[in-house]
Amino acid sequence: KAGVTQTPRYLIKTRGQQVTLSCSPISGHRSVSWYQQTPGQGLQFLFEYFSETQRNKGNFPGRFSGRQFSNSRSEMNVSTLELGDSALYLCASSLGAGSGGPETQYFGPGTRLLVL
Amino acid sequence: GDSVTQMEGPVTLSEEAFLTINCTYTATGYPSLFWYVQYPGEGLQLLLKATKADDKGSNKGFEATYRKETTSFHLEKGSVQVSDSAVYFCALKSGGTSYGKLTFGQGTILTVHP
């Protein structure tokens, strides 16, 4: 079974631009979560989608948004990029059946975004 | 809110040494606990997990026991290898409406020398 895939793997943008990242979950998984990883803040939860609905959201500004399609693929968008948005963006998928249960999240390799 | 605290790194060991990485947590209710590992240039891989008090998760020689009385989930391995060099993250998922949210510790860099 194919793992979680993320595209693109690397991205360079300039301040003020916007960017869209894509995540394809493991087949059969309906939940997709997004995380930002930086050296200073570590791994921080952005949001989670299940069946095309956002179920949970972290403490990020409204410039960060996401969506999920009927095939469970997800995209996240960052508008008006800032230097501090440079990070590794990871998505993770899971079956999504439970709420806070012990369901394992499987991570993709990430998209490394550099904002100049 | 939920939080996870890991021991400060980096940790440097010789091959075949014993490894302990401490992890303590704060959470409401009864969280599930996880250890993830990240190799250079890659995403996170689940190493092991435990879903209730006194559960022991184990995988590839690594072990961790869910200790509710001390709110801890320390990672141990009896004999490390060079290939274990990576960043290790302790994480929790609370119950209720936490859904797909994992709360991570800051990560511990492990370097194993031959």
mmCIF file of N, CA and C in Angstrom, chain B residues 1-60:
data_model
loop_
_atom_site.group_PDB
_atom_site.id
_atom_site.type_symbol
_atom_site.label_atom_id
_atom_site.label_comp_id
_atom_site.label_asym_id
_atom_site.label_seq_id
_atom_site.Cartn_x
_atom_site.Cartn_y
_atom_site.Cartn_z
ATOM 1 N N GLY B 1 -3.593 23.421 28.866
ATOM 2 C CA GLY B 1 -3.652 22.598 27.664
ATOM 3 C C GLY B 1 -2.659 21.461 27.720
ATOM 4 N N ASP B 2 -2.715 20.635 26.709
ATOM 5 C CA ASP B 2 -1.805 19.489 26.631
ATOM 6 C C ASP B 2 -0.374 19.941 26.372
ATOM 7 N N SER B 3 0.568 19.226 26.941
ATOM 8 C CA SER B 3 1.971 19.520 26.662
ATOM 9 C C SER B 3 2.811 18.272 26.869
ATOM 10 N N VAL B 4 3.957 18.239 26.194
ATOM 11 C CA VAL B 4 4.903 17.130 26.299
ATOM 12 C C VAL B 4 6.291 17.720 26.496
ATOM 13 N N THR B 5 7.016 17.183 27.443
ATOM 14 C CA THR B 5 8.369 17.653 27.717
ATOM 15 C C THR B 5 9.347 16.493 27.565
ATOM 16 N N GLN B 6 10.341 16.675 26.720
ATOM 17 C CA GLN B 6 11.376 15.661 26.521
ATOM 18 C C GLN B 6 12.687 16.140 27.113
ATOM 19 N N MET B 7 13.543 15.191 27.410
ATOM 20 C CA MET B 7 14.854 15.550 27.942
ATOM 21 C C MET B 7 15.627 16.356 26.892
ATOM 22 N N GLU B 8 16.455 17.242 27.376
ATOM 23 C CA GLU B 8 17.251 18.055 26.483
ATOM 24 C C GLU B 8 18.261 17.192 25.739
ATOM 25 N N GLY B 9 18.475 17.505 24.489
ATOM 26 C CA GLY B 9 19.501 16.810 23.736
ATOM 27 C C GLY B 9 20.641 17.767 23.445
ATOM 28 N N PRO B 10 21.525 17.413 22.534
ATOM 29 C CA PRO B 10 21.555 16.104 21.899
ATOM 30 C C PRO B 10 22.144 15.033 22.820
ATOM 31 N N VAL B 11 21.826 13.804 22.478
ATOM 32 C CA VAL B 11 22.357 12.661 23.201
ATOM 33 C C VAL B 11 23.358 11.955 22.287
ATOM 34 N N THR B 12 24.544 11.736 22.804
ATOM 35 C CA THR B 12 25.601 11.066 22.040
ATOM 36 C C THR B 12 26.010 9.802 22.776
ATOM 37 N N LEU B 13 25.954 8.677 22.087
ATOM 38 C CA LEU B 13 26.280 7.384 22.698
ATOM 39 C C LEU B 13 27.202 6.587 21.789
ATOM 40 N N SER B 14 27.885 5.649 22.384
ATOM 41 C CA SER B 14 28.656 4.673 21.617
ATOM 42 C C SER B 14 27.765 3.491 21.282
ATOM 43 N N GLU B 15 28.084 2.837 20.191
ATOM 44 C CA GLU B 15 27.309 1.660 19.788
ATOM 45 C C GLU B 15 27.266 0.653 20.923
ATOM 46 N N GLU B 16 26.102 0.032 21.083
ATOM 47 C CA GLU B 16 25.821 -0.984 22.103
ATOM 48 C C GLU B 16 25.561 -0.388 23.485
ATOM 49 N N ALA B 17 25.555 0.915 23.615
ATOM 50 C CA ALA B 17 25.226 1.542 24.898
ATOM 51 C C ALA B 17 23.726 1.479 25.137
ATOM 52 N N PHE B 18 23.338 1.712 26.399
ATOM 53 C CA PHE B 18 21.925 1.744 26.790
ATOM 54 C C PHE B 18 21.383 3.159 26.572
ATOM 55 N N LEU B 19 20.164 3.202 26.059
ATOM 56 C CA LEU B 19 19.543 4.491 25.757
ATOM 57 C C LEU B 19 18.307 4.713 26.614
ATOM 58 N N THR B 20 18.206 5.897 27.183
ATOM 59 C CA THR B 20 16.962 6.364 27.788
ATOM 60 C C THR B 20 16.713 7.785 27.331
ATOM 61 N N ILE B 21 15.515 8.049 26.834
ATOM 62 C CA ILE B 21 15.082 9.408 26.530
ATOM 63 C C ILE B 21 13.823 9.652 27.353
ATOM 64 N N ASN B 22 13.907 10.613 28.249
ATOM 65 C CA ASN B 22 12.791 10.881 29.148
ATOM 66 C C ASN B 22 11.699 11.698 28.471
ATOM 67 N N CYS B 23 10.460 11.368 28.813
ATOM 68 C CA CYS B 23 9.300 12.088 28.296
ATOM 69 C C CYS B 23 8.248 12.160 29.386
ATOM 70 N N THR B 24 7.785 13.359 29.692
ATOM 71 C CA THR B 24 6.675 13.529 30.618
ATOM 72 C C THR B 24 5.600 14.358 29.941
ATOM 73 N N TYR B 25 4.387 14.235 30.407
ATOM 74 C CA TYR B 25 3.287 14.900 29.721
ATOM 75 C C TYR B 25 2.295 15.502 30.706
ATOM 76 N N THR B 26 1.529 16.432 30.184
ATOM 77 C CA THR B 26 0.392 17.010 30.887
ATOM 78 C C THR B 26 -0.789 16.933 29.947
ATOM 79 N N ALA B 27 -1.869 16.341 30.406
ATOM 80 C CA ALA B 27 -3.045 16.203 29.557
ATOM 81 C C ALA B 27 -4.270 15.979 30.420
ATOM 82 N N THR B 28 -5.400 16.328 29.871
ATOM 83 C CA THR B 28 -6.657 16.018 30.554
ATOM 84 C C THR B 28 -7.107 14.635 30.126
ATOM 85 N N GLY B 29 -7.738 13.954 31.029
ATOM 86 C CA GLY B 29 -8.265 12.645 30.682
ATOM 87 C C GLY B 29 -7.173 11.599 30.524
ATOM 88 N N TYR B 30 -7.401 10.705 29.590
ATOM 89 C CA TYR B 30 -6.501 9.577 29.391
ATOM 90 C C TYR B 30 -5.962 9.596 27.961
ATOM 91 N N PRO B 31 -4.841 10.255 27.767
ATOM 92 C CA PRO B 31 -4.312 10.372 26.394
ATOM 93 C C PRO B 31 -3.692 9.070 25.909
ATOM 94 N N SER B 32 -3.535 8.966 24.614
ATOM 95 C CA SER B 32 -2.700 7.936 24.016
ATOM 96 C C SER B 32 -1.316 8.544 23.814
ATOM 97 N N LEU B 33 -0.298 7.712 23.949
ATOM 98 C CA LEU B 33 1.076 8.204 23.888
ATOM 99 C C LEU B 33 1.847 7.517 22.766
ATOM 100 N N PHE B 34 2.729 8.275 22.135
ATOM 101 C CA PHE B 34 3.446 7.794 20.958
ATOM 102 C C PHE B 34 4.909 8.224 21.008
ATOM 103 N N TRP B 35 5.766 7.422 20.396
ATOM 104 C CA TRP B 35 7.111 7.834 20.043
ATOM 105 C C TRP B 35 7.239 7.748 18.530
ATOM 106 N N TYR B 36 7.680 8.868 17.944
ATOM 107 C CA TYR B 36 7.965 8.919 16.520
ATOM 108 C C TYR B 36 9.462 9.150 16.335
ATOM 109 N N VAL B 37 9.988 8.706 15.192
ATOM 110 C CA VAL B 37 11.396 8.913 14.863
ATOM 111 C C VAL B 37 11.483 9.587 13.492
ATOM 112 N N GLN B 38 12.417 10.510 13.382
ATOM 113 C CA GLN B 38 12.614 11.223 12.115
ATOM 114 C C GLN B 38 14.065 11.098 11.687
ATOM 115 N N TYR B 39 14.284 10.469 10.552
ATOM 116 C CA TYR B 39 15.624 10.370 9.980
ATOM 117 C C TYR B 39 15.868 11.570 9.088
ATOM 118 N N PRO B 40 17.126 11.915 8.862
ATOM 119 C CA PRO B 40 17.438 13.128 8.090
ATOM 120 C C PRO B 40 16.719 13.168 6.749
ATOM 121 N N GLY B 41 16.065 14.288 6.490
ATOM 122 C CA GLY B 41 15.401 14.484 5.211
ATOM 123 C C GLY B 41 14.110 13.723 5.030
ATOM 124 N N GLU B 42 13.609 13.141 6.103
ATOM 125 C CA GLU B 42 12.386 12.351 5.979
ATOM 126 C C GLU B 42 11.285 12.866 6.902
ATOM 127 N N GLY B 43 10.086 12.296 6.726
ATOM 128 C CA GLY B 43 8.996 12.604 7.630
ATOM 129 C C GLY B 43 9.114 11.773 8.897
ATOM 130 N N LEU B 44 8.046 11.757 9.671
ATOM 131 C CA LEU B 44 8.053 11.027 10.938
ATOM 132 C C LEU B 44 7.542 9.604 10.733
ATOM 133 N N GLN B 45 8.183 8.684 11.430
ATOM 134 C CA GLN B 45 7.728 7.293 11.414
ATOM 135 C C GLN B 45 7.311 6.906 12.825
ATOM 136 N N LEU B 46 6.185 6.236 12.937
ATOM 137 C CA LEU B 46 5.762 5.759 14.250
ATOM 138 C C LEU B 46 6.727 4.681 14.727
ATOM 139 N N LEU B 47 7.246 4.849 15.935
ATOM 140 C CA LEU B 47 8.138 3.859 16.517
ATOM 141 C C LEU B 47 7.360 2.895 17.411
ATOM 142 N N LEU B 48 6.539 3.459 18.313
ATOM 143 C CA LEU B 48 5.716 2.633 19.177
ATOM 144 C C LEU B 48 4.634 3.506 19.800
ATOM 145 N N LYS B 49 3.637 2.853 20.398
ATOM 146 C CA LYS B 49 2.564 3.599 21.035
ATOM 147 C C LYS B 49 2.000 2.801 22.198
ATOM 148 N N ALA B 50 1.279 3.510 23.078
ATOM 149 C CA ALA B 50 0.587 2.885 24.201
ATOM 150 C C ALA B 50 -0.703 3.657 24.434
ATOM 151 N N THR B 51 -1.759 2.938 24.688
ATOM 152 C CA THR B 51 -3.065 3.593 24.734
ATOM 153 C C THR B 51 -3.681 3.678 26.119
ATOM 154 N N LYS B 52 -3.136 2.971 27.094
ATOM 155 C CA LYS B 52 -3.680 3.082 28.444
ATOM 156 C C LYS B 52 -2.589 2.826 29.461
ATOM 157 N N ALA B 53 -2.888 3.173 30.708
ATOM 158 C CA ALA B 53 -1.909 3.071 31.791
ATOM 159 C C ALA B 53 -1.345 1.654 31.888
ATOM 160 N N ASP B 54 -0.027 1.589 32.091
ATOM 161 C CA ASP B 54 0.738 0.354 32.259
ATOM 162 C C ASP B 54 0.950 -0.418 30.956
ATOM 163 N N ASP B 55 0.407 0.078 29.856
ATOM 164 C CA ASP B 55 0.702 -0.530 28.562
ATOM 165 C C ASP B 55 2.178 -0.342 28.252
ATOM 166 N N LYS B 56 2.787 -1.339 27.620
ATOM 167 C CA LYS B 56 4.153 -1.194 27.140
ATOM 168 C C LYS B 56 4.131 -1.292 25.635
ATOM 169 N N GLY B 57 4.645 -0.254 24.970
ATOM 170 C CA GLY B 57 4.822 -0.307 23.535
ATOM 171 C C GLY B 57 6.237 -0.761 23.227
ATOM 172 N N SER B 58 6.394 -1.528 22.140
ATOM 173 C CA SER B 58 7.739 -1.987 21.794
ATOM 174 C C SER B 58 7.849 -2.181 20.293
ATOM 175 N N ASN B 59 9.059 -1.950 19.783
ATOM 176 C CA ASN B 59 9.305 -2.098 18.352
ATOM 177 C C ASN B 59 10.798 -1.948 18.109
ATOM 178 N N LYS B 60 11.369 -2.815 17.308
ATOM 179 C CA LYS B 60 12.790 -2.727 16.902
ATOM 180 C C LYS B 60 13.726 -2.612 18.092
#
